[in-house]
Structure formats: C-alpha cells, structure tokens
Amino acid sequence: MAHSNETEFKAVTDSWGNPDVAYYEAEAMRMRNEYLRSAALKGLASAKETLVSWFSAPSRTHSA
C-alpha cells in the first residue's frame, strides 16, 4: 500500500465560512513565541559553553 506524503489541510472558518483571522493570528503568535523561546535557549546554551571554555582553558602565564 502506497503512502502519501501530502498532509491534509482543513481551513478554520468563522460562522460565515470565511477564514477565521483571529485563530490564525493566535496560531502565528504561538509559533513565533515557540521560535523565540527555542532561539533564546540555544543562545543561552551557546553562552554557557563559551563561559565554560573560558574558565576551563589553561591560563597563560608569562615567564621572564
């Protein structure tokens, strides 16, 4: 049996059959917040790695 890679899309509509703008605006805000949260967590993880590498690197001392 063959499987289709297409996903079925069903539009959310208001009581008049028009696209429900409020639903799609809320969904867009949810997706934006999810993206910003993941980007912030990646940035924090990167900053942590940088700080750890700074403090775990051998210190350089100059001998005269």
PQR file with spaces between the fields and no chain letter, atoms N, CA, C, O and H, PARSE charges and radii, in Angstrom:
ATOM       1  N    MET     1       0.843   -1.186    0.000 -0.4000 1.5000
ATOM       2  CA   MET     1       0.000    0.000    0.000 -0.0000 2.0000
ATOM       3  C    MET     1       0.885    1.245    0.000  0.5500 1.7000
ATOM       4  O    MET     1       1.772    1.371    0.844 -0.5500 1.4000
ATOM       5  N    ALA     2       0.660    2.138   -0.911 -0.4000 1.5000
ATOM       6  CA   ALA     2       1.447    3.360   -1.024 -0.0000 2.0000
ATOM       7  C    ALA     2       0.952    4.396   -0.025  0.5500 1.7000
ATOM       8  O    ALA     2      -0.247    4.524    0.225 -0.5500 1.4000
ATOM       9  H    ALA     2      -0.061    2.036   -1.597  0.4000 1.0000
ATOM      10  N    HIS     3       1.899    5.125    0.535 -0.4000 1.5000
ATOM      11  CA   HIS     3       1.563    6.186    1.485 -0.0000 2.0000
ATOM      12  C    HIS     3       1.809    7.531    0.826  0.5500 1.7000
ATOM      13  O    HIS     3       2.806    7.721    0.130 -0.5500 1.4000
ATOM      14  H    HIS     3       2.873    5.021    0.332  0.4000 1.0000
ATOM      15  N    SER     4       0.911    8.445    1.045 -0.4000 1.5000
ATOM      16  CA   SER     4       1.047    9.789    0.505 -0.0000 2.0000
ATOM      17  C    SER     4       1.834   10.654    1.486  0.5500 1.7000
ATOM      18  O    SER     4       1.626   10.574    2.696 -0.5500 1.4000
ATOM      19  H    SER     4       0.101    8.291    1.610  0.4000 1.0000
ATOM      20  N    ASN     5       2.732   11.475    0.962 -0.4000 1.5000
ATOM      21  CA   ASN     5       3.491   12.401    1.805 -0.0000 2.0000
ATOM      22  C    ASN     5       2.747   13.709    2.006  0.5500 1.7000
ATOM      23  O    ASN     5       3.211   14.575    2.747 -0.5500 1.4000
ATOM      24  H    ASN     5       2.900   11.540   -0.022  0.4000 1.0000
ATOM      25  N    GLU     6       1.611   13.863    1.363 -0.4000 1.5000
ATOM      26  CA   GLU     6       0.837   15.089    1.480 -0.0000 2.0000
ATOM      27  C    GLU     6       0.087   15.102    2.809  0.5500 1.7000
ATOM      28  O    GLU     6      -0.414   14.074    3.265 -0.5500 1.4000
ATOM      29  H    GLU     6       1.234   13.159    0.761  0.4000 1.0000
ATOM      30  N    THR     7       0.018   16.270    3.416 -0.4000 1.5000
ATOM      31  CA   THR     7      -0.780   16.415    4.630 -0.0000 2.0000
ATOM      32  C    THR     7      -2.084   17.095    4.258  0.5500 1.7000
ATOM      33  O    THR     7      -2.126   17.984    3.408 -0.5500 1.4000
ATOM      34  H    THR     7       0.425   17.105    3.046  0.4000 1.0000
ATOM      35  N    GLU     8      -3.121   16.665    4.899 -0.4000 1.5000
ATOM      36  CA   GLU     8      -4.431   17.230    4.600 -0.0000 2.0000
ATOM      37  C    GLU     8      -4.586   18.543    5.362  0.5500 1.7000
ATOM      38  O    GLU     8      -4.285   18.610    6.554 -0.5500 1.4000
ATOM      39  H    GLU     8      -3.087   15.943    5.589  0.4000 1.0000
ATOM      40  N    PHE     9      -5.046   19.571    4.689 -0.4000 1.5000
ATOM      41  CA   PHE     9      -5.240   20.877    5.303 -0.0000 2.0000
ATOM      42  C    PHE     9      -6.718   21.207    5.291  0.5500 1.7000
ATOM      43  O    PHE     9      -7.372   21.170    4.248 -0.5500 1.4000
ATOM      44  H    PHE     9      -5.290   19.517    3.721  0.4000 1.0000
ATOM      45  N    LYS    10      -7.229   21.527    6.456 -0.4000 1.5000
ATOM      46  CA   LYS    10      -8.618   21.966    6.551 -0.0000 2.0000
ATOM      47  C    LYS    10      -8.604   23.355    7.190  0.5500 1.7000
ATOM      48  O    LYS    10      -8.161   23.522    8.327 -0.5500 1.4000
ATOM      49  H    LYS    10      -6.698   21.556    7.303  0.4000 1.0000
ATOM      50  N    ALA    11      -9.088   24.335    6.455 -0.4000 1.5000
ATOM      51  CA   ALA    11      -9.089   25.720    6.931 -0.0000 2.0000
ATOM      52  C    ALA    11     -10.085   25.885    8.075  0.5500 1.7000
ATOM      53  O    ALA    11     -11.165   25.294    8.077 -0.5500 1.4000
ATOM      54  H    ALA    11      -9.448   24.199    5.532  0.4000 1.0000
ATOM      55  N    VAL    12      -9.693   26.699    9.040 -0.4000 1.5000
ATOM      56  CA   VAL    12     -10.587   27.059   10.134 -0.0000 2.0000
ATOM      57  C    VAL    12     -11.384   28.269    9.676  0.5500 1.7000
ATOM      58  O    VAL    12     -10.814   29.276    9.256 -0.5500 1.4000
ATOM      59  H    VAL    12      -8.815   27.179    9.039  0.4000 1.0000
ATOM      60  N    THR    13     -12.697   28.167    9.758 -0.4000 1.5000
ATOM      61  CA   THR    13     -13.544   29.253    9.277 -0.0000 2.0000
ATOM      62  C    THR    13     -14.449   29.773   10.390  0.5500 1.7000
ATOM      63  O    THR    13     -14.711   29.088   11.378 -0.5500 1.4000
ATOM      64  H    THR    13     -13.161   27.350   10.099  0.4000 1.0000
ATOM      65  N    ASP    14     -14.914   30.994   10.200 -0.4000 1.5000
ATOM      66  CA   ASP    14     -15.859   31.570   11.154 -0.0000 2.0000
ATOM      67  C    ASP    14     -17.270   31.130   10.792  0.5500 1.7000
ATOM      68  O    ASP    14     -17.459   30.295    9.907 -0.5500 1.4000
ATOM      69  H    ASP    14     -14.701   31.551    9.397  0.4000 1.0000
ATOM      70  N    SER    15     -18.246   31.685   11.469 -0.4000 1.5000
ATOM      71  CA   SER    15     -19.637   31.257   11.251 -0.0000 2.0000
ATOM      72  C    SER    15     -20.158   31.586    9.851  0.5500 1.7000
ATOM      73  O    SER    15     -21.154   31.003    9.423 -0.5500 1.4000
ATOM      74  H    SER    15     -18.093   32.363   12.188  0.4000 1.0000
ATOM      75  N    TRP    16     -19.509   32.509    9.125 -0.4000 1.5000
ATOM      76  CA   TRP    16     -19.923   32.858    7.771 -0.0000 2.0000
ATOM      77  C    TRP    16     -19.154   32.081    6.700  0.5500 1.7000
ATOM      78  O    TRP    16     -19.399   32.246    5.505 -0.5500 1.4000
ATOM      79  H    TRP    16     -18.700   32.983    9.473  0.4000 1.0000
ATOM      80  N    GLY    17     -18.223   31.233    7.143 -0.4000 1.5000
ATOM      81  CA   GLY    17     -17.435   30.453    6.190 -0.0000 2.0000
ATOM      82  C    GLY    17     -16.168   31.136    5.727  0.5500 1.7000
ATOM      83  O    GLY    17     -15.473   30.623    4.850 -0.5500 1.4000
ATOM      84  H    GLY    17     -18.024   31.099    8.113  0.4000 1.0000
ATOM      85  N    ASN    18     -15.853   32.294    6.304 -0.4000 1.5000
ATOM      86  CA   ASN    18     -14.612   32.999    5.963 -0.0000 2.0000
ATOM      87  C    ASN    18     -13.473   32.460    6.827  0.5500 1.7000
ATOM      88  O    ASN    18     -13.715   31.931    7.912 -0.5500 1.4000
ATOM      89  H    ASN    18     -16.418   32.711    7.016  0.4000 1.0000
ATOM      90  N    PRO    19     -12.235   32.592    6.353 -0.5600 1.5000
ATOM      91  CA   PRO    19     -11.105   32.167    7.196  0.2800 2.0000
ATOM      92  C    PRO    19     -11.155   32.892    8.551  0.5500 1.7000
ATOM      93  O    PRO    19     -11.377   34.101    8.610 -0.5500 1.4000
ATOM      94  N    ASP    20     -10.948   32.149    9.612 -0.4000 1.5000
ATOM      95  CA   ASP    20     -11.006   32.717   10.965 -0.0000 2.0000
ATOM      96  C    ASP    20      -9.679   33.409   11.268  0.5500 1.7000
ATOM      97  O    ASP    20      -8.714   32.781   11.703 -0.5500 1.4000
ATOM      98  H    ASP    20     -10.768   31.166    9.564  0.4000 1.0000
ATOM      99  N    VAL    21      -9.659   34.720   11.028 -0.4000 1.5000
ATOM     100  CA   VAL    21      -8.440   35.510   11.173 -0.0000 2.0000
ATOM     101  C    VAL    21      -7.909   35.457   12.602  0.5500 1.7000
ATOM     102  O    VAL    21      -6.700   35.345   12.804 -0.5500 1.4000
ATOM     103  H    VAL    21     -10.443   35.230   10.675  0.4000 1.0000
ATOM     104  N    ALA    22      -8.782   35.536   13.583 -0.4000 1.5000
ATOM     105  CA   ALA    22      -8.337   35.515   14.981 -0.0000 2.0000
ATOM     106  C    ALA    22      -7.616   34.202   15.304  0.5500 1.7000
ATOM     107  O    ALA    22      -6.611   34.207   16.016 -0.5500 1.4000
ATOM     108  H    ALA    22      -9.764   35.627   13.419  0.4000 1.0000
ATOM     109  N    TYR    23      -8.117   33.098   14.793 -0.4000 1.5000
ATOM     110  CA   TYR    23      -7.469   31.800   15.026 -0.0000 2.0000
ATOM     111  C    TYR    23      -6.063   31.802   14.430  0.5500 1.7000
ATOM     112  O    TYR    23      -5.102   31.407   15.089 -0.5500 1.4000
ATOM     113  H    TYR    23      -8.933   33.095   14.215  0.4000 1.0000
ATOM     114  N    TYR    24      -5.950   32.252   13.177 -0.4000 1.5000
ATOM     115  CA   TYR    24      -4.652   32.235   12.512 -0.0000 2.0000
ATOM     116  C    TYR    24      -3.680   33.236   13.119  0.5500 1.7000
ATOM     117  O    TYR    24      -2.477   32.977   13.146 -0.5500 1.4000
ATOM     118  H    TYR    24      -6.731   32.573   12.642  0.4000 1.0000
ATOM     119  N    GLU    25      -4.169   34.373   13.606 -0.4000 1.5000
ATOM     120  CA   GLU    25      -3.294   35.315   14.310 -0.0000 2.0000
ATOM     121  C    GLU    25      -2.772   34.696   15.599  0.5500 1.7000
ATOM     122  O    GLU    25      -1.589   34.822   15.915 -0.5500 1.4000
ATOM     123  H    GLU    25      -5.147   34.583   13.584  0.4000 1.0000
ATOM     124  N    ALA    26      -3.645   34.029   16.342 -0.4000 1.5000
ATOM     125  CA   ALA    26      -3.234   33.376   17.586 -0.0000 2.0000
ATOM     126  C    ALA    26      -2.231   32.262   17.297  0.5500 1.7000
ATOM     127  O    ALA    26      -1.259   32.089   18.032 -0.5500 1.4000
ATOM     128  H    ALA    26      -4.606   33.926   16.085  0.4000 1.0000
ATOM     129  N    GLU    27      -2.467   31.516   16.234 -0.4000 1.5000
ATOM     130  CA   GLU    27      -1.551   30.428   15.857 -0.0000 2.0000
ATOM     131  C    GLU    27      -0.190   30.994   15.442  0.5500 1.7000
ATOM     132  O    GLU    27       0.849   30.426   15.779 -0.5500 1.4000
ATOM     133  H    GLU    27      -3.257   31.657   15.637  0.4000 1.0000
ATOM     134  N    ALA    28      -0.199   32.109   14.714 -0.4000 1.5000
ATOM     135  CA   ALA    28       1.053   32.753   14.312 -0.0000 2.0000
ATOM     136  C    ALA    28       1.823   33.241   15.539  0.5500 1.7000
ATOM     137  O    ALA    28       3.045   33.102   15.590 -0.5500 1.4000
ATOM     138  H    ALA    28      -1.043   32.570   14.441  0.4000 1.0000
ATOM     139  N    MET    29       1.132   33.807   16.521 -0.4000 1.5000
ATOM     140  CA   MET    29       1.794   34.261   17.749 -0.0000 2.0000
ATOM     141  C    MET    29       2.369   33.077   18.532  0.5500 1.7000
ATOM     142  O    MET    29       3.462   33.174   19.089 -0.5500 1.4000
ATOM     143  H    MET    29       0.139   33.920   16.479  0.4000 1.0000
ATOM     144  N    ARG    30       1.637   31.962   18.576 -0.4000 1.5000
ATOM     145  CA   ARG    30       2.129   30.772   19.271 -0.0000 2.0000
ATOM     146  C    ARG    30       3.406   30.265   18.601  0.5500 1.7000
ATOM     147  O    ARG    30       4.375   29.924   19.278 -0.5500 1.4000
ATOM     148  H    ARG    30       0.748   31.883   18.124  0.4000 1.0000
ATOM     149  N    MET    31       3.399   30.218   17.270 -0.4000 1.5000
ATOM     150  CA   MET    31       4.573   29.743   16.543 -0.0000 2.0000
ATOM     151  C    MET    31       5.753   30.694   16.725  0.5500 1.7000
ATOM     152  O    MET    31       6.894   30.255   16.866 -0.5500 1.4000
ATOM     153  H    MET    31       2.611   30.495   16.719  0.4000 1.0000
ATOM     154  N    ARG    32       5.475   31.997   16.723 -0.4000 1.5000
ATOM     155  CA   ARG    32       6.534   32.996   16.924 -0.0000 2.0000
ATOM     156  C    ARG    32       7.151   32.852   18.305  0.5500 1.7000
ATOM     157  O    ARG    32       8.373   32.874   18.453 -0.5500 1.4000
ATOM     158  H    ARG    32       4.548   32.354   16.609  0.4000 1.0000
ATOM     159  N    ASN    33       6.294   32.703   19.326 -0.4000 1.5000
ATOM     160  CA   ASN    33       6.791   32.550   20.683 -0.0000 2.0000
ATOM     161  C    ASN    33       7.606   31.274   20.838  0.5500 1.7000
ATOM     162  O    ASN    33       8.621   31.263   21.533 -0.5500 1.4000
ATOM     163  H    ASN    33       5.301   32.685   19.206  0.4000 1.0000
ATOM     164  N    GLU    34       7.166   30.206   20.195 -0.4000 1.5000
ATOM     165  CA   GLU    34       7.903   28.942   20.238 -0.0000 2.0000
ATOM     166  C    GLU    34       9.285   29.110   19.602  0.5500 1.7000
ATOM     167  O    GLU    34      10.282   28.621   20.133 -0.5500 1.4000
ATOM     168  H    GLU    34       6.341   30.215   19.631  0.4000 1.0000
ATOM     169  N    TYR    35       9.337   29.801   18.466 -0.4000 1.5000
ATOM     170  CA   TYR    35      10.608   30.045   17.798 -0.0000 2.0000
ATOM     171  C    TYR    35      11.533   30.907   18.660  0.5500 1.7000
ATOM     172  O    TYR    35      12.710   30.587   18.821 -0.5500 1.4000
ATOM     173  H    TYR    35       8.527   30.199   18.034  0.4000 1.0000
ATOM     174  N    LEU    36      11.000   31.999   19.212 -0.4000 1.5000
ATOM     175  CA   LEU    36      11.829   32.883   20.030 -0.0000 2.0000
ATOM     176  C    LEU    36      12.334   32.176   21.284  0.5500 1.7000
ATOM     177  O    LEU    36      13.474   32.388   21.696 -0.5500 1.4000
ATOM     178  H    LEU    36      10.043   32.259   19.081  0.4000 1.0000
ATOM     179  N    ARG    37      11.492   31.334   21.896 -0.4000 1.5000
ATOM     180  CA   ARG    37      11.898   30.587   23.072 -0.0000 2.0000
ATOM     181  C    ARG    37      13.038   29.627   22.729  0.5500 1.7000
ATOM     182  O    ARG    37      14.017   29.534   23.469 -0.5500 1.4000
ATOM     183  H    ARG    37      10.566   31.161   21.561  0.4000 1.0000
ATOM     184  N    SER    38      12.909   28.915   21.610 -0.4000 1.5000
ATOM     185  CA   SER    38      13.966   27.966   21.235 -0.0000 2.0000
ATOM     186  C    SER    38      15.245   28.705   20.857  0.5500 1.7000
ATOM     187  O    SER    38      16.340   28.235   21.167 -0.5500 1.4000
ATOM     188  H    SER    38      12.113   28.991   21.010  0.4000 1.0000
ATOM     189  N    ALA    39      15.125   29.855   20.192 -0.4000 1.5000
ATOM     190  CA   ALA    39      16.301   30.641   19.832 -0.0000 2.0000
ATOM     191  C    ALA    39      16.995   31.161   21.083  0.5500 1.7000
ATOM     192  O    ALA    39      18.224   31.155   21.158 -0.5500 1.4000
ATOM     193  H    ALA    39      14.236   30.237   19.940  0.4000 1.0000
ATOM     194  N    ALA    40      16.221   31.612   22.065 -0.4000 1.5000
ATOM     195  CA   ALA    40      16.801   32.116   23.313 -0.0000 2.0000
ATOM     196  C    ALA    40      17.508   30.992   24.068  0.5500 1.7000
ATOM     197  O    ALA    40      18.592   31.199   24.614 -0.5500 1.4000
ATOM     198  H    ALA    40      15.223   31.618   22.004  0.4000 1.0000
ATOM     199  N    LEU    41      16.905   29.806   24.101 -0.4000 1.5000
ATOM     200  CA   LEU    41      17.538   28.678   24.794 -0.0000 2.0000
ATOM     201  C    LEU    41      18.826   28.261   24.104  0.5500 1.7000
ATOM     202  O    LEU    41      19.798   27.909   24.772 -0.5500 1.4000
ATOM     203  H    LEU    41      16.025   29.638   23.657  0.4000 1.0000
ATOM     204  N    LYS    42      18.847   28.295   22.774 -0.4000 1.5000
ATOM     205  CA   LYS    42      20.070   27.980   22.037 -0.0000 2.0000
ATOM     206  C    LYS    42      21.142   29.022   22.337  0.5500 1.7000
ATOM     207  O    LYS    42      22.313   28.683   22.503 -0.5500 1.4000
ATOM     208  H    LYS    42      18.057   28.581   22.231  0.4000 1.0000
ATOM     209  N    GLY    43      20.741   30.290   22.405 -0.4000 1.5000
ATOM     210  CA   GLY    43      21.691   31.362   22.722 -0.0000 2.0000
ATOM     211  C    GLY    43      22.264   31.210   24.113  0.5500 1.7000
ATOM     212  O    GLY    43      23.459   31.416   24.322 -0.5500 1.4000
ATOM     213  H    GLY    43      19.790   30.566   22.270  0.4000 1.0000
ATOM     214  N    LEU    44      21.414   30.846   25.076 -0.4000 1.5000
ATOM     215  CA   LEU    44      21.898   30.633   26.444 -0.0000 2.0000
ATOM     216  C    LEU    44      22.850   29.450   26.507  0.5500 1.7000
ATOM     217  O    LEU    44      23.864   29.508   27.203 -0.5500 1.4000
ATOM     218  H    LEU    44      20.443   30.678   24.907  0.4000 1.0000
ATOM     219  N    ALA    45      22.539   28.385   25.793 -0.4000 1.5000
ATOM     220  CA   ALA    45      23.413   27.212   25.779 -0.0000 2.0000
ATOM     221  C    ALA    45      24.762   27.562   25.167  0.5500 1.7000
ATOM     222  O    ALA    45      25.802   27.113   25.649 -0.5500 1.4000
ATOM     223  H    ALA    45      21.715   28.338   25.228  0.4000 1.0000
ATOM     224  N    SER    46      24.746   28.355   24.116 -0.4000 1.5000
ATOM     225  CA   SER    46      25.986   28.779   23.470 -0.0000 2.0000
ATOM     226  C    SER    46      26.813   29.658   24.406  0.5500 1.7000
ATOM     227  O    SER    46      28.031   29.506   24.499 -0.5500 1.4000
ATOM     228  H    SER    46      23.901   28.720   23.724  0.4000 1.0000
ATOM     229  N    ALA    47      26.140   30.577   25.097 -0.4000 1.5000
ATOM     230  CA   ALA    47      26.837   31.454   26.046 -0.0000 2.0000
ATOM     231  C    ALA    47      27.437   30.634   27.185  0.5500 1.7000
ATOM     232  O    ALA    47      28.552   30.907   27.628 -0.5500 1.4000
ATOM     233  H    ALA    47      25.150   30.700   25.022  0.4000 1.0000
ATOM     234  N    LYS    48      26.710   29.645   27.652 -0.4000 1.5000
ATOM     235  CA   LYS    48      27.220   28.782   28.723 -0.0000 2.0000
ATOM     236  C    LYS    48      28.472   28.047   28.261  0.5500 1.7000
ATOM     237  O    LYS    48      29.459   27.972   28.992 -0.5500 1.4000
ATOM     238  H    LYS    48      25.804   29.423   27.292  0.4000 1.0000
ATOM     239  N    GLU    49      28.429   27.501   27.040 -0.4000 1.5000
ATOM     240  CA   GLU    49      29.594   26.801   26.505 -0.0000 2.0000
ATOM     241  C    GLU    49      30.796   27.731   26.406  0.5500 1.7000
ATOM     242  O    GLU    49      31.921   27.335   26.712 -0.5500 1.4000
ATOM     243  H    GLU    49      27.627   27.562   26.446  0.4000 1.0000
ATOM     244  N    THR    50      30.557   28.957   25.981 -0.4000 1.5000
ATOM     245  CA   THR    50      31.638   29.931   25.864 -0.0000 2.0000
ATOM     246  C    THR    50      32.245   30.231   27.230  0.5500 1.7000
ATOM     247  O    THR    50      33.466   30.235   27.386 -0.5500 1.4000
ATOM     248  H    THR    50      29.643   29.278   25.733  0.4000 1.0000
ATOM     249  N    LEU    51      31.386   30.484   28.220 -0.4000 1.5000
ATOM     250  CA   LEU    51      31.888   30.772   29.563 -0.0000 2.0000
ATOM     251  C    LEU    51      32.659   29.588   30.149  0.5500 1.7000
ATOM     252  O    LEU    51      33.714   29.768   30.758 -0.5500 1.4000
ATOM     253  H    LEU    51      30.395   30.481   28.093  0.4000 1.0000
ATOM     254  N    VAL    52      32.137   28.402   29.964 -0.4000 1.5000
ATOM     255  CA   VAL    52      32.824   27.209   30.477 -0.0000 2.0000
ATOM     256  C    VAL    52      34.185   27.066   29.813  0.5500 1.7000
ATOM     257  O    VAL    52      35.170   26.740   30.475 -0.5500 1.4000
ATOM     258  H    VAL    52      31.280   28.256   29.469  0.4000 1.0000
ATOM     259  N    SER    53      34.245   27.312   28.496 -0.4000 1.5000
ATOM     260  CA   SER    53      35.529   27.177   27.800 -0.0000 2.0000
ATOM     261  C    SER    53      36.528   28.237   28.272  0.5500 1.7000
ATOM     262  O    SER    53      37.725   27.963   28.347 -0.5500 1.4000
ATOM     263  H    SER    53      33.445   27.577   27.959  0.4000 1.0000
ATOM     264  N    TRP    54      36.047   29.447   28.593 -0.4000 1.5000
ATOM     265  CA   TRP    54      36.943   30.491   29.091 -0.0000 2.0000
ATOM     266  C    TRP    54      37.573   30.083   30.418  0.5500 1.7000
ATOM     267  O    TRP    54      38.772   30.260   30.632 -0.5500 1.4000
ATOM     268  H    TRP    54      35.074   29.669   28.533  0.4000 1.0000
ATOM     269  N    PHE    55      36.746   29.536   31.301 -0.4000 1.5000
ATOM     270  CA   PHE    55      37.237   29.238   32.635 -0.0000 2.0000
ATOM     271  C    PHE    55      37.914   27.879   32.739  0.5500 1.7000
ATOM     272  O    PHE    55      38.592   27.604   33.729 -0.5500 1.4000
ATOM     273  H    PHE    55      35.772   29.392   31.126  0.4000 1.0000
ATOM     274  N    SER    56      37.744   27.030   31.741 -0.4000 1.5000
ATOM     275  CA   SER    56      38.391   25.735   31.802 -0.0000 2.0000
ATOM     276  C    SER    56      39.672   25.698   30.971  0.5500 1.7000
ATOM     277  O    SER    56      40.422   24.724   31.030 -0.5500 1.4000
ATOM     278  H    SER    56      37.194   27.254   30.936  0.4000 1.0000
ATOM     279  N    ALA    57      39.924   26.754   30.198 -0.4000 1.5000
ATOM     280  CA   ALA    57      41.146   26.813   29.395 -0.0000 2.0000
ATOM     281  C    ALA    57      42.332   27.055   30.313  0.5500 1.7000
ATOM     282  O    ALA    57      42.224   27.785   31.299 -0.5500 1.4000
ATOM     283  H    ALA    57      39.315   27.545   30.150  0.4000 1.0000
ATOM     284  N    PRO    58      43.462   26.441   29.988 -0.5600 1.5000
ATOM     285  CA   PRO    58      44.652   26.684   30.828  0.2800 2.0000
ATOM     286  C    PRO    58      45.052   28.141   30.790  0.5500 1.7000
ATOM     287  O    PRO    58      45.023   28.779   29.737 -0.5500 1.4000
ATOM     288  N    SER    59      45.420   28.655   31.930 -0.4000 1.5000
ATOM     289  CA   SER    59      45.806   30.068   31.979 -0.0000 2.0000
ATOM     290  C    SER    59      47.207   30.215   31.430  0.5500 1.7000
ATOM     291  O    SER    59      48.067   29.353   31.616 -0.5500 1.4000
ATOM     292  H    SER    59      45.443   28.137   32.785  0.4000 1.0000
ATOM     293  N    ARG    60      47.414   31.320   30.751 -0.4000 1.5000
ATOM     294  CA   ARG    60      48.732   31.585   30.170 -0.0000 2.0000
ATOM     295  C    ARG    60      49.498   32.502   31.118  0.5500 1.7000
ATOM     296  O    ARG    60      49.040   33.596   31.447 -0.5500 1.4000
ATOM     297  H    ARG    60      46.716   32.020   30.599  0.4000 1.0000
ATOM     298  N    THR    61      50.640   32.051   31.540 -0.4000 1.5000
ATOM     299  CA   THR    61      51.490   32.886   32.389 -0.0000 2.0000
ATOM     300  C    THR    61      52.760   33.201   31.627  0.5500 1.7000
ATOM     301  O    THR    61      53.310   32.363   30.913 -0.5500 1.4000
ATOM     302  H    THR    61      51.012   31.162   31.272  0.4000 1.0000
ATOM     303  N    HIS    62      53.199   34.406   31.796 -0.4000 1.5000
ATOM     304  CA   HIS    62      54.431   34.832   31.112 -0.0000 2.0000
ATOM     305  C    HIS    62      55.584   34.682   32.073  0.5500 1.7000
ATOM     306  O    HIS    62      55.540   35.176   33.200 -0.5500 1.4000
ATOM     307  H    HIS    62      52.752   35.087   32.376  0.4000 1.0000
ATOM     308  N    SER    63      56.617   33.996   31.619 -0.4000 1.5000
ATOM     309  CA   SER    63      57.804   33.886   32.475 -0.0000 2.0000
ATOM     310  C    SER    63      58.892   34.793   31.923  0.5500 1.7000
ATOM     311  O    SER    63      59.113   34.851   30.714 -0.5500 1.4000
ATOM     312  H    SER    63      56.652   33.595   30.704  0.4000 1.0000
ATOM     313  N    ALA    64      59.556   35.486   32.804 -0.4000 1.5000
ATOM     314  CA   ALA    64      60.559   36.458   32.382 -0.0000 2.0000
ATOM     315  C    ALA    64      61.918   35.834   32.308  0.5500 1.7000
ATOM     316  O    ALA    64      62.890   36.509   31.968 -0.5500 1.4000
ATOM     317  H    ALA    64      59.376   35.439   33.786  0.4000 1.0000
